[in-house]
PDB file of C-alpha atoms in Angstrom:
ATOM      1  CA  MET A   1      93.278  65.989 109.928  1.00 73.00           C
ATOM      2  CA  LYS A   2      92.603  63.526 113.283  1.00 80.00           C
ATOM      3  CA  TYR A   3      94.132  66.457 115.202  1.00 82.00           C
ATOM      4  CA  ILE A   4      92.835  69.620 113.458  1.00 87.00           C
ATOM      5  CA  ARG A   5      89.489  67.535 114.652  1.00 86.00           C
ATOM      6  CA  ILE A   6      90.425  67.225 118.597  1.00 88.00           C
ATOM      7  CA  PHE A   7      91.079  70.596 118.041  1.00 88.00           C
ATOM      8  CA  PHE A   8      88.118  72.330 116.994  1.00 88.00           C
ATOM      9  CA  SER A   9      86.482  69.914 119.121  1.00 92.00           C
ATOM     10  CA  VAL A  10      87.902  70.982 122.680  1.00 91.00           C
ATOM     11  CA  LEU A  11      87.426  74.577 121.795  1.00 93.00           C
ATOM     12  CA  TRP A  12      83.225  73.865 121.188  1.00 94.00           C
ATOM     13  CA  ARG A  13      83.857  71.748 124.168  1.00 93.00           C
ATOM     14  CA  ALA A  14      85.176  75.230 125.472  1.00 93.00           C
ATOM     15  CA  TRP A  15      82.380  77.024 124.414  1.00 94.00           C
ATOM     16  CA  PHE A  16      79.546  74.891 125.880  1.00 94.00           C
ATOM     17  CA  TYR A  17      80.817  74.946 129.771  1.00 90.00           C
ATOM     18  CA  LEU A  18      81.309  79.257 128.631  1.00 93.00           C
ATOM     19  CA  TRP A  19      77.927  79.393 127.070  1.00 94.00           C
ATOM     20  CA  MET A  20      76.661  77.492 129.788  1.00 90.00           C
ATOM     21  CA  LEU A  21      77.516  79.320 132.333  1.00 89.00           C
ATOM     22  CA  VAL A  22      77.049  82.657 130.973  1.00 93.00           C
ATOM     23  CA  VAL A  23      73.439  81.813 130.446  1.00 95.00           C
ATOM     24  CA  ILE A  24      72.857  80.339 133.694  1.00 92.00           C
ATOM     25  CA  LEU A  25      74.078  84.383 135.185  1.00 92.00           C
ATOM     26  CA  LEU A  26      71.307  85.864 132.680  1.00 95.00           C
ATOM     27  CA  LEU A  27      68.965  83.974 134.144  1.00 95.00           C
ATOM     28  CA  SER A  28      69.828  83.839 137.563  1.00 93.00           C
ATOM     29  CA  PRO A  29      67.307  86.644 139.052  1.00 95.00           C
ATOM     30  CA  LEU A  30      64.821  84.041 137.536  1.00 95.00           C
ATOM     31  CA  LEU A  31      66.336  81.011 138.436  1.00 93.00           C
ATOM     32  CA  LEU A  32      66.938  82.809 141.932  1.00 93.00           C
ATOM     33  CA  ALA A  33      63.309  83.779 142.738  1.00 94.00           C
ATOM     34  CA  THR A  34      62.293  80.224 141.722  1.00 94.00           C
ATOM     35  CA  ILE A  35      64.563  77.996 143.930  1.00 91.00           C
ATOM     36  CA  TRP A  36      63.271  78.455 146.966  1.00 89.00           C
ATOM     37  CA  SER A  37      60.135  77.105 147.583  1.00 87.00           C
ATOM     38  CA  ASP A  38      58.162  74.384 146.597  1.00 87.00           C
ATOM     39  CA  SER A  39      55.037  75.609 145.856  1.00 90.00           C
ATOM     40  CA  THR A  40      57.497  78.064 142.888  1.00 93.00           C
ATOM     41  CA  TYR A  41      58.810  74.513 141.071  1.00 93.00           C
ATOM     42  CA  PRO A  42      56.850  74.445 138.095  1.00 94.00           C
ATOM     43  CA  THR A  43      57.898  78.186 137.668  1.00 95.00           C
ATOM     44  CA  PHE A  44      61.822  77.025 137.855  1.00 95.00           C
ATOM     45  CA  PHE A  45      60.847  74.470 135.467  1.00 96.00           C
ATOM     46  CA  LYS A  46      59.905  76.431 133.308  1.00 96.00           C
ATOM     47  CA  VAL A  47      62.992  78.895 132.952  1.00 96.00           C
ATOM     48  CA  ALA A  48      64.909  75.237 133.508  1.00 95.00           C
ATOM     49  CA  ARG A  49      63.818  75.168 129.630  1.00 97.00           C
ATOM     50  CA  LEU A  50      64.710  77.989 128.517  1.00 97.00           C
ATOM     51  CA  TRP A  51      68.130  77.597 129.711  1.00 95.00           C
ATOM     52  CA  ALA A  52      67.953  74.245 128.311  1.00 96.00           C
ATOM     53  CA  LYS A  53      66.985  75.870 125.234  1.00 97.00           C
ATOM     54  CA  LEU A  54      69.699  78.354 124.955  1.00 97.00           C
ATOM     55  CA  THR A  55      72.252  76.004 125.937  1.00 96.00           C
ATOM     56  CA  PHE A  56      71.348  73.076 123.506  1.00 97.00           C
ATOM     57  CA  PHE A  57      70.739  75.050 120.367  1.00 97.00           C
ATOM     58  CA  GLY A  58      73.437  77.659 121.253  1.00 96.00           C
ATOM     59  CA  MET A  59      75.918  74.719 120.702  1.00 95.00           C
ATOM     60  CA  GLY A  60      74.660  73.945 117.475  1.00 95.00           C
ATOM     61  CA  MET A  61      72.192  71.708 118.283  1.00 97.00           C
ATOM     62  CA  SER A  62      69.042  69.930 117.085  1.00 97.00           C
ATOM     63  CA  TYR A  63      66.665  67.034 117.373  1.00 97.00           C
ATOM     64  CA  HIS A  64      63.852  66.019 115.710  1.00 96.00           C
ATOM     65  CA  ILE A  65      61.345  63.345 117.362  1.00 97.00           C
ATOM     66  CA  GLU A  66      60.462  60.716 115.193  1.00 96.00           C
ATOM     67  CA  SER A  67      57.523  59.832 117.261  1.00 94.00           C
ATOM     68  CA  ALA A  68      55.617  60.664 120.742  1.00 92.00           C
ATOM     69  CA  TYR A  69      52.713  60.270 123.007  1.00 94.00           C
ATOM     70  CA  ALA A  70      50.844  62.482 123.659  1.00 93.00           C
ATOM     71  CA  LEU A  71      51.585  62.650 126.931  1.00 95.00           C
ATOM     72  CA  GLU A  72      48.153  63.973 129.339  1.00 94.00           C
ATOM     73  CA  LYS A  73      49.367  67.665 130.994  1.00 93.00           C
ATOM     74  CA  GLY A  74      50.338  67.649 134.753  1.00 88.00           C
ATOM     75  CA  LYS A  75      49.751  64.346 135.302  1.00 93.00           C
ATOM     76  CA  SER A  76      52.868  62.455 137.510  1.00 95.00           C
ATOM     77  CA  TYR A  77      54.888  60.297 135.130  1.00 97.00           C
ATOM     78  CA  MET A  78      58.572  58.349 135.722  1.00 97.00           C
ATOM     79  CA  PHE A  79      60.381  59.034 132.780  1.00 97.00           C
ATOM     80  CA  VAL A  80      63.505  56.932 132.222  1.00 97.00           C
ATOM     81  CA  ALA A  81      65.787  57.579 129.581  1.00 97.00           C
ATOM     82  CA  ASN A  82      69.123  56.725 128.113  1.00 96.00           C
ATOM     83  CA  HIS A  83      72.486  58.303 129.274  1.00 94.00           C
ATOM     84  CA  THR A  84      75.518  59.047 127.461  1.00 91.00           C
ATOM     85  CA  SER A  85      76.635  62.446 127.311  1.00 92.00           C
ATOM     86  CA  MET A  86      75.655  65.847 130.093  1.00 88.00           C
ATOM     87  CA  MET A  87      73.451  66.824 127.023  1.00 93.00           C
ATOM     88  CA  ASP A  88      70.841  63.599 128.203  1.00 94.00           C
ATOM     89  CA  ILE A  89      69.433  67.285 131.056  1.00 92.00           C
ATOM     90  CA  MET A  90      68.950  69.292 128.049  1.00 95.00           C
ATOM     91  CA  MET A  91      67.718  67.239 126.304  1.00 97.00           C
ATOM     92  CA  MET A  92      64.792  65.843 129.215  1.00 97.00           C
ATOM     93  CA  LEU A  93      63.848  69.578 130.310  1.00 97.00           C
ATOM     94  CA  ILE A  94      63.093  70.279 126.428  1.00 97.00           C
ATOM     95  CA  LEU A  95      61.347  67.167 125.638  1.00 97.00           C
ATOM     96  CA  VAL A  96      59.123  67.565 128.400  1.00 96.00           C
ATOM     97  CA  PRO A  97      57.285  70.529 128.721  1.00 94.00           C
ATOM     98  CA  ASP A  98      53.858  70.580 130.557  1.00 94.00           C
ATOM     99  CA  ASN A  99      54.976  67.615 133.311  1.00 95.00           C
ATOM    100  CA  PRO A 100      56.932  69.656 135.585  1.00 95.00           C
ATOM    101  CA  PHE A 101      60.192  66.428 136.777  1.00 96.00           C
ATOM    102  CA  VAL A 102      62.537  66.749 138.983  1.00 94.00           C
ATOM    103  CA  PHE A 103      66.445  65.477 137.950  1.00 93.00           C
ATOM    104  CA  VAL A 104      67.649  62.288 139.870  1.00 89.00           C
ATOM    105  CA  GLY A 105      70.979  62.078 139.494  1.00 78.00           C
ATOM    106  CA  LYS A 106      74.663  62.671 140.837  1.00 77.00           C
ATOM    107  CA  LYS A 107      76.052  64.475 144.152  1.00 76.00           C
ATOM    108  CA  GLU A 108      79.453  65.054 142.168  1.00 75.00           C
ATOM    109  CA  LEU A 109      77.378  67.541 139.825  1.00 71.00           C
ATOM    110  CA  ALA A 110      76.446  69.694 142.312  1.00 74.00           C
ATOM    111  CA  LYS A 111      80.388  70.795 142.683  1.00 77.00           C
ATOM    112  CA  LEU A 112      80.381  72.595 139.642  1.00 74.00           C
ATOM    113  CA  PRO A 113      80.419  76.313 139.383  1.00 74.00           C
ATOM    114  CA  ILE A 114      77.783  77.484 139.624  1.00 74.00           C
ATOM    115  CA  PHE A 115      75.416  75.211 137.535  1.00 77.00           C
ATOM    116  CA  GLY A 116      75.915  73.199 140.862  1.00 78.00           C
ATOM    117  CA  PHE A 117      74.639  75.808 143.017  1.00 83.00           C
ATOM    118  CA  PHE A 118      71.144  75.363 141.153  1.00 82.00           C
ATOM    119  CA  TYR A 119      71.241  71.854 140.735  1.00 80.00           C
ATOM    120  CA  LYS A 120      71.682  70.423 144.645  1.00 80.00           C
ATOM    121  CA  ARG A 121      68.749  72.650 145.515  1.00 82.00           C
ATOM    122  CA  THR A 122      66.073  71.402 142.983  1.00 84.00           C
ATOM    123  CA  CYS A 123      67.391  67.526 142.125  1.00 87.00           C
ATOM    124  CA  ILE A 124      67.359  64.819 144.107  1.00 86.00           C
ATOM    125  CA  LEU A 125      70.958  64.060 144.845  1.00 84.00           C
ATOM    126  CA  VAL A 126      72.460  60.463 145.250  1.00 77.00           C
ATOM    127  CA  ASP A 127      75.754  59.641 146.478  1.00 71.00           C
ATOM    128  CA  ARG A 128      75.705  55.450 144.928  1.00 66.00           C
ATOM    129  CA  LYS A 129      77.871  54.435 146.695  1.00 67.00           C
ATOM    130  CA  ASP A 130      76.460  55.978 149.823  1.00 64.00           C
ATOM    131  CA  SER A 131      73.636  52.505 151.092  1.00 63.00           C
ATOM    132  CA  LYS A 132      72.058  55.464 153.145  1.00 67.00           C
ATOM    133  CA  SER A 133      72.311  58.603 150.966  1.00 63.00           C
ATOM    134  CA  ARG A 134      70.225  56.151 148.364  1.00 64.00           C
ATOM    135  CA  TYR A 135      68.054  55.608 150.505  1.00 69.00           C
ATOM    136  CA  GLN A 136      67.032  59.274 151.320  1.00 79.00           C
ATOM    137  CA  VAL A 137      66.671  59.340 147.748  1.00 80.00           C
ATOM    138  CA  PHE A 138      63.429  57.648 147.970  1.00 80.00           C
ATOM    139  CA  GLU A 139      62.446  59.929 150.856  1.00 82.00           C
ATOM    140  CA  SER A 140      63.175  63.329 148.853  1.00 86.00           C
ATOM    141  CA  ALA A 141      61.801  61.247 145.747  1.00 85.00           C
ATOM    142  CA  GLN A 142      58.629  60.475 146.953  1.00 84.00           C
ATOM    143  CA  ALA A 143      57.719  64.007 148.977  1.00 87.00           C
ATOM    144  CA  LYS A 144      58.173  65.537 144.898  1.00 90.00           C
ATOM    145  CA  LEU A 145      55.282  62.802 143.778  1.00 88.00           C
ATOM    146  CA  ASN A 146      52.995  63.578 146.779  1.00 87.00           C
ATOM    147  CA  GLN A 147      53.330  67.476 145.422  1.00 89.00           C
ATOM    148  CA  GLY A 148      52.083  65.774 141.526  1.00 90.00           C
ATOM    149  CA  LEU A 149      55.767  66.281 140.316  1.00 94.00           C
ATOM    150  CA  SER A 150      57.419  63.720 138.195  1.00 96.00           C
ATOM    151  CA  ILE A 151      60.794  62.394 138.366  1.00 96.00           C
ATOM    152  CA  CYS A 152      63.080  61.334 135.892  1.00 96.00           C
ATOM    153  CA  ILE A 153      66.012  59.175 136.777  1.00 94.00           C
ATOM    154  CA  PHE A 154      69.006  58.021 134.261  1.00 94.00           C
ATOM    155  CA  PRO A 155      68.223  54.131 135.069  1.00 94.00           C
ATOM    156  CA  GLU A 156      72.117  53.211 133.823  1.00 92.00           C
ATOM    157  CA  GLY A 157      73.115  55.031 136.480  1.00 80.00           C
ATOM    158  CA  GLY A 158      75.805  56.304 134.933  1.00 79.00           C
ATOM    159  CA  VAL A 159      77.554  56.210 131.837  1.00 79.00           C
ATOM    160  CA  PRO A 160      79.740  53.503 130.660  1.00 77.00           C
ATOM    161  CA  ASP A 161      83.113  53.834 130.226  1.00 75.00           C
ATOM    162  CA  ASP A 162      83.010  51.565 127.230  1.00 79.00           C
ATOM    163  CA  ARG A 163      81.758  53.290 124.721  1.00 79.00           C
ATOM    164  CA  THR A 164      80.461  50.354 122.669  1.00 85.00           C
ATOM    165  CA  ILE A 165      78.022  49.337 125.130  1.00 91.00           C
ATOM    166  CA  VAL A 166      74.614  50.666 123.276  1.00 94.00           C
ATOM    167  CA  LEU A 167      72.376  50.640 126.657  1.00 96.00           C
ATOM    168  CA  ASP A 168      73.527  48.969 130.658  1.00 94.00           C
ATOM    169  CA  HIS A 169      72.131  47.254 132.772  1.00 94.00           C
ATOM    170  CA  PHE A 170      69.366  49.297 135.126  1.00 96.00           C
ATOM    171  CA  LYS A 171      69.497  49.715 138.343  1.00 92.00           C
ATOM    172  CA  ASP A 172      66.406  48.945 140.122  1.00 91.00           C
ATOM    173  CA  GLY A 173      65.100  52.944 142.097  1.00 88.00           C
ATOM    174  CA  ALA A 174      63.019  53.955 139.306  1.00 92.00           C
ATOM    175  CA  PHE A 175      60.843  50.846 138.724  1.00 95.00           C
ATOM    176  CA  ARG A 176      60.781  50.666 143.009  1.00 92.00           C
ATOM    177  CA  LEU A 177      59.395  54.341 143.009  1.00 91.00           C
ATOM    178  CA  ALA A 178      57.529  53.964 140.067  1.00 94.00           C
ATOM    179  CA  ILE A 179      55.502  51.304 141.685  1.00 95.00           C
ATOM    180  CA  ASP A 180      55.184  53.037 144.939  1.00 90.00           C
ATOM    181  CA  HIS A 181      53.293  55.565 143.215  1.00 91.00           C
ATOM    182  CA  GLN A 182      51.118  53.539 141.218  1.00 94.00           C
ATOM    183  CA  ILE A 183      52.620  56.187 138.262  1.00 95.00           C
ATOM    184  CA  PRO A 184      53.437  55.344 134.286  1.00 97.00           C
ATOM    185  CA  ILE A 185      56.860  54.694 133.282  1.00 98.00           C
ATOM    186  CA  VAL A 186      57.590  56.662 129.645  1.00 98.00           C
ATOM    187  CA  PRO A 187      60.714  54.953 128.028  1.00 98.00           C
ATOM    188  CA  LEU A 188      62.512  57.948 125.903  1.00 98.00           C
ATOM    189  CA  ALA A 189      65.401  56.945 123.502  1.00 98.00           C
ATOM    190  CA  MET A 190      67.507  59.634 122.418  1.00 97.00           C
ATOM    191  CA  GLY A 191      70.423  58.553 119.972  1.00 96.00           C
ATOM    192  CA  TYR A 192      73.710  59.440 118.797  1.00 95.00           C
ATOM    193  CA  LEU A 193      74.738  61.805 121.374  1.00 94.00           C
ATOM    194  CA  LYS A 194      77.216  59.690 122.480  1.00 92.00           C
ATOM    195  CA  TYR A 195      78.941  60.239 119.126  1.00 92.00           C
ATOM    196  CA  PHE A 196      78.208  64.615 119.107  1.00 94.00           C
ATOM    197  CA  PHE A 197      78.964  65.151 122.875  1.00 93.00           C
ATOM    198  CA  PRO A 198      80.054  62.489 124.469  1.00 89.00           C
ATOM    199  CA  PHE A 199      81.529  62.945 128.187  1.00 85.00           C
ATOM    200  CA  GLN A 200      85.497  63.094 126.297  1.00 86.00           C
ATOM    201  CA  TRP A 201      87.261  65.867 125.288  1.00 84.00           C
ATOM    202  CA  GLY A 202      88.515  65.770 121.948  1.00 84.00           C
ATOM    203  CA  LEU A 203      85.461  64.444 120.281  1.00 88.00           C
ATOM    204  CA  GLY A 204      82.400  65.645 119.056  1.00 89.00           C
ATOM    205  CA  LYS A 205      80.707  68.186 117.006  1.00 92.00           C
ATOM    206  CA  PRO A 206      76.887  69.238 116.010  1.00 95.00           C
ATOM    207  CA  GLY A 207      74.678  66.908 115.335  1.00 95.00           C
ATOM    208  CA  THR A 208      70.748  66.625 114.690  1.00 96.00           C
ATOM    209  CA  VAL A 209      69.635  63.729 118.074  1.00 97.00           C
ATOM    210  CA  PRO A 210      66.602  61.753 116.922  1.00 97.00           C
ATOM    211  CA  VAL A 211      63.995  61.019 119.417  1.00 98.00           C
ATOM    212  CA  VAL A 212      61.566  58.715 120.127  1.00 97.00           C
ATOM    213  CA  ILE A 213      58.686  59.265 123.709  1.00 97.00           C
ATOM    214  CA  GLN A 214      57.210  55.835 123.654  1.00 96.00           C
ATOM    215  CA  PRO A 215      54.035  55.273 125.274  1.00 96.00           C
ATOM    216  CA  PRO A 216      53.676  55.378 129.137  1.00 97.00           C
ATOM    217  CA  ILE A 217      53.722  51.210 130.791  1.00 97.00           C
ATOM    218  CA  SER A 218      51.278  51.246 133.508  1.00 97.00           C
ATOM    219  CA  THR A 219      52.004  50.472 136.730  1.00 97.00           C
ATOM    220  CA  ALA A 220      47.847  50.115 137.811  1.00 95.00           C
ATOM    221  CA  GLY A 221      48.385  47.022 140.363  1.00 93.00           C
ATOM    222  CA  CYS A 222      51.388  46.022 140.299  1.00 95.00           C
ATOM    223  CA  THR A 223      53.368  45.466 143.162  1.00 94.00           C
ATOM    224  CA  GLN A 224      57.702  44.836 143.952  1.00 94.00           C
ATOM    225  CA  GLU A 225      56.689  41.661 142.745  1.00 95.00           C
ATOM    226  CA  ASN A 226      56.330  42.902 139.313  1.00 96.00           C
ATOM    227  CA  LYS A 227      59.825  45.374 139.022  1.00 96.00           C
ATOM    228  CA  LYS A 228      62.268  43.057 137.349  1.00 96.00           C
ATOM    229  CA  VAL A 229      59.649  42.073 134.875  1.00 96.00           C
ATOM    230  CA  LEU A 230      58.892  46.520 134.594  1.00 97.00           C
ATOM    231  CA  LYS A 231      62.616  47.257 134.137  1.00 97.00           C
ATOM    232  CA  GLU A 232      63.177  44.896 131.445  1.00 97.00           C
ATOM    233  CA  ALA A 233      60.413  46.053 129.831  1.00 97.00           C
ATOM    234  CA  THR A 234      61.726  49.643 129.609  1.00 98.00           C
ATOM    235  CA  HIS A 235      64.872  48.319 129.195  1.00 97.00           C
ATOM    236  CA  HIS A 236      64.050  46.374 125.981  1.00 97.00           C
ATOM    237  CA  SER A 237      61.793  49.408 124.916  1.00 97.00           C
ATOM    238  CA  ILE A 238      64.686  51.919 125.100  1.00 98.00           C
ATOM    239  CA  LEU A 239      67.924  49.299 123.727  1.00 97.00           C
ATOM    240  CA  GLU A 240      65.200  48.177 120.757  1.00 97.00           C
ATOM    241  CA  GLN A 241      65.295  51.901 119.660  1.00 97.00           C
ATOM    242  CA  LEU A 242      69.062  52.970 120.367  1.00 97.00           C
ATOM    243  CA  LEU A 243      69.361  49.471 117.925  1.00 96.00           C
ATOM    244  CA  THR A 244      67.764  50.862 115.055  1.00 95.00           C
ATOM    245  CA  TRP A 245      69.478  54.201 115.138  1.00 96.00           C
ATOM    246  CA  GLU A 246      73.215  52.105 115.685  1.00 94.00           C
ATOM    247  CA  GLU A 247      72.510  50.024 112.080  1.00 92.00           C
ATOM    248  CA  LYS A 248      71.388  53.149 110.780  1.00 89.00           C
ATOM    249  CA  ARG A 249      74.800  54.472 112.023  1.00 87.00           C
ATOM    250  CA  ALA A 250      76.490  51.319 111.165  1.00 85.00           C
ATOM    251  CA  ARG A 251      74.918  51.828 107.224  1.00 81.00           C
ATOM    252  CA  LYS A 252      75.892  55.300 107.441  1.00 72.00           C
ATOM    253  CA  ASP A 253      72.377  56.821 106.295  1.00 57.00           C
ATOM    254  CA  ILE A 254      73.595  59.633 108.792  1.00 51.00           C
ATOM    255  CA  LYS A 255      75.608  61.236 107.032  1.00 49.00           C
ATOM    256  CA  SER A 256      76.259  63.850 110.168  1.00 47.00           C
ATOM    257  CA  ILE A 257      77.311  61.263 113.021  1.00 49.00           C
ATOM    258  CA  VAL A 258      80.860  61.732 113.413  1.00 49.00           C
ATOM    259  CA  ASN A 259      83.460  58.837 113.832  1.00 44.00           C
ATOM    260  CA  PRO A 260      83.874  57.115 117.507  1.00 41.00           C
TER     261      PRO A 260
END
């Protein structure tokens, strides 16, 4: 039974990569027409949301918003969320319709065929091993915020190899930028994706992702001396929600959760 489950999970994962590329190719005329200019980025964002929806739902995935704070349309925010799966990118695009944002993401993803072409032209890339690259991220993010866009960062800085970690420590970058630009921090919690679609092959299957979009944390009047407090408050708010879902899973209240 275990090997049958692994076999179908591998097939499903292979379908993900194939389907994702097919959707990109289908949308490529619109994507290519909107990636070359800052003025057309909001239009690109709408097309990217369509790509995310087609990819996500085409995998048999679904989501359920348990609670959501009503964000102000067009306002700049710093979106931060837990990061356990490639599906996190699709989820963030789906969940934030009215506040176009730019991802700050790993440079390695730019190497992916086709996807990487659009990724490196529309996202802020960071090589976390390179201090110069980290500094350039701040310059690029500041330029985007000055254009009235928002920023999305997964502040864990990567996905831990230990899947028992519910939420890893946060890096400082998102909170430093939020303070510099006095923009609110919006924590988002997304549940069970490390079980539904982890980075490891042979694990996972379709399921329903619970989501909570929490109220913004204000940075008004804050300085860099407040960075640690903001970071801890954001981490705590996301972790508390993730632990609630983990407790539900432990009680086997969610039938669609797969075994780790």
